[in-house]
Amino acid sequence: MSTQPEPQMPNIRHLRLLPWSHDGKPAHLVTDGTATHLSLLADRMEAQQIETATVIRSLAKPMVEDTANLTAPELRWIATRLIESLTDVLRVCESRAGRIPPYDETPDPSGEK
């Protein structure tokens, strides 16, 4: 008989959607909430994607004002950047929503506890 302890399975709490994809397919990280190298990298990339979306929004605002006189290629360029940024930010939202724990209780519709 072996005296070595049996390997313990990690306490897997959730599947984290990562802020990048592989061949257009979502990438996930099985995690127990520990700050691993990969989860910290994903956090930094999410922050960068949100910052990029903020910059793109600030560039787009004057480009769609009534006084703007843009060419079709310029409008397509900003529309493409907006779509890319929106896609990234929506993925961040989906990932973060997946990490929010469920409520402990369902609220009573009558407002009573």
Tab-separated table of C-alpha atoms in Angstrom:
chain	number	residue	atom	x	y	z
A	1	MET	CA	0.000	0.000	0.000
A	2	SER	CA	1.164	3.475	-0.833
A	3	THR	CA	1.442	6.047	1.925
A	4	GLN	CA	1.239	8.962	-0.478
A	5	PRO	CA	-1.910	11.063	-0.205
A	6	GLU	CA	-4.337	10.976	-3.088
A	7	PRO	CA	-4.132	14.012	-5.381
A	8	GLN	CA	-6.750	16.629	-4.560
A	9	MET	CA	-8.974	18.010	-7.294
A	10	PRO	CA	-8.905	21.797	-7.437
A	11	ASN	CA	-11.950	23.646	-6.134
A	12	ILE	CA	-13.280	24.791	-9.504
A	13	ARG	CA	-15.776	27.578	-9.059
A	14	HIS	CA	-16.348	28.877	-12.538
A	15	LEU	CA	-15.403	29.100	-16.157
A	16	ARG	CA	-14.048	32.550	-17.045
A	17	LEU	CA	-14.575	33.914	-20.541
A	18	LEU	CA	-11.255	35.358	-21.651
A	19	PRO	CA	-10.987	38.670	-23.553
A	20	TRP	CA	-9.585	36.987	-26.638
A	21	SER	CA	-10.677	34.175	-28.925
A	22	HIS	CA	-9.045	31.358	-30.833
A	23	ASP	CA	-10.027	31.057	-34.499
A	24	GLY	CA	-13.155	33.095	-33.726
A	25	LYS	CA	-14.194	30.738	-30.934
A	26	PRO	CA	-14.450	31.907	-27.313
A	27	ALA	CA	-11.549	31.054	-25.021
A	28	HIS	CA	-12.198	30.126	-21.394
A	29	LEU	CA	-10.161	29.680	-18.241
A	30	VAL	CA	-11.220	27.142	-15.640
A	31	THR	CA	-10.496	28.926	-12.392
A	32	ASP	CA	-10.999	28.758	-8.674
A	33	GLY	CA	-10.609	32.524	-8.360
A	34	THR	CA	-6.859	32.433	-7.729
A	35	ALA	CA	-4.851	35.295	-9.258
A	36	THR	CA	-2.856	33.262	-11.761
A	37	HIS	CA	-0.586	34.628	-14.483
A	38	LEU	CA	-3.277	33.982	-17.096
A	39	SER	CA	-6.099	35.575	-15.084
A	40	LEU	CA	-3.982	38.671	-14.391
A	41	LEU	CA	-3.087	38.885	-18.087
A	42	ALA	CA	-6.802	38.707	-18.915
A	43	ASP	CA	-7.509	41.483	-16.370
A	44	ARG	CA	-4.872	43.723	-17.984
A	45	MET	CA	-6.183	42.998	-21.467
A	46	GLU	CA	-9.772	43.793	-20.392
A	47	ALA	CA	-8.593	47.114	-18.935
A	48	GLN	CA	-6.740	47.890	-22.173
A	49	GLN	CA	-9.805	47.041	-24.265
A	50	ILE	CA	-11.977	49.375	-22.188
A	51	GLU	CA	-9.373	52.146	-22.491
A	52	THR	CA	-9.176	51.628	-26.267
A	53	ALA	CA	-12.972	51.832	-26.534
A	54	THR	CA	-12.888	55.132	-24.632
A	55	VAL	CA	-10.334	56.546	-27.091
A	56	ILE	CA	-12.298	55.321	-30.120
A	57	ARG	CA	-15.479	56.885	-28.726
A	58	SER	CA	-13.711	60.233	-28.290
A	59	LEU	CA	-12.450	60.031	-31.894
A	60	ALA	CA	-15.883	59.080	-33.235
A	61	LYS	CA	-17.877	61.846	-31.547
A	62	PRO	CA	-16.682	64.705	-33.765
A	63	MET	CA	-16.784	62.464	-36.835
A	64	VAL	CA	-20.565	62.034	-36.614
A	65	GLU	CA	-21.543	65.622	-35.793
A	66	ASP	CA	-23.680	67.543	-38.300
A	67	THR	CA	-20.717	69.757	-39.216
A	68	ALA	CA	-18.444	66.804	-40.058
A	69	ASN	CA	-17.710	66.284	-43.724
A	70	LEU	CA	-16.322	62.773	-43.933
A	71	THR	CA	-15.725	60.566	-46.906
A	72	ALA	CA	-17.273	57.107	-47.131
A	73	PRO	CA	-13.900	55.412	-46.372
A	74	GLU	CA	-13.478	57.588	-43.256
A	75	LEU	CA	-16.970	56.696	-42.032
A	76	ARG	CA	-16.318	52.994	-42.685
A	77	TRP	CA	-13.021	53.253	-40.781
A	78	ILE	CA	-14.620	54.753	-37.665
A	79	ALA	CA	-17.624	52.402	-37.891
A	80	THR	CA	-15.247	49.430	-38.057
A	81	ARG	CA	-13.281	50.672	-35.030
A	82	LEU	CA	-16.520	51.256	-33.091
A	83	ILE	CA	-17.744	47.736	-33.897
A	84	GLU	CA	-14.400	46.239	-32.823
A	85	SER	CA	-14.440	48.188	-29.564
A	86	LEU	CA	-18.072	47.363	-28.859
A	87	THR	CA	-17.371	43.676	-29.464
A	88	ASP	CA	-14.444	43.761	-27.009
A	89	VAL	CA	-16.371	45.643	-24.326
A	90	LEU	CA	-19.391	43.340	-24.649
A	91	ARG	CA	-17.065	40.345	-24.148
A	92	VAL	CA	-15.674	42.012	-21.005
A	93	CYS	CA	-19.244	42.562	-19.768
A	94	GLU	CA	-20.193	38.956	-20.458
A	95	SER	CA	-17.067	37.699	-18.699
A	96	ARG	CA	-17.619	39.871	-15.642
A	97	ALA	CA	-21.318	39.030	-15.470
A	98	GLY	CA	-20.335	35.363	-15.409
A	99	ARG	CA	-18.205	36.016	-12.337
A	100	ILE	CA	-20.917	37.766	-10.325
A	101	PRO	CA	-22.234	35.335	-7.737
A	102	PRO	CA	-25.971	34.663	-7.784
A	103	TYR	CA	-28.207	36.306	-5.226
A	104	ASP	CA	-28.772	34.289	-2.074
A	105	GLU	CA	-32.528	34.942	-2.055
A	106	THR	CA	-35.136	35.693	-4.663
A	107	PRO	CA	-36.839	38.985	-3.786
A	108	ASP	CA	-40.488	38.805	-2.836
A	109	PRO	CA	-42.522	40.630	-5.546
A	110	SER	CA	-44.729	42.128	-2.832
A	111	GLY	CA	-41.703	43.866	-1.317
A	112	GLU	CA	-42.031	42.029	1.990
A	113	LYS	CA	-39.141	40.122	3.547
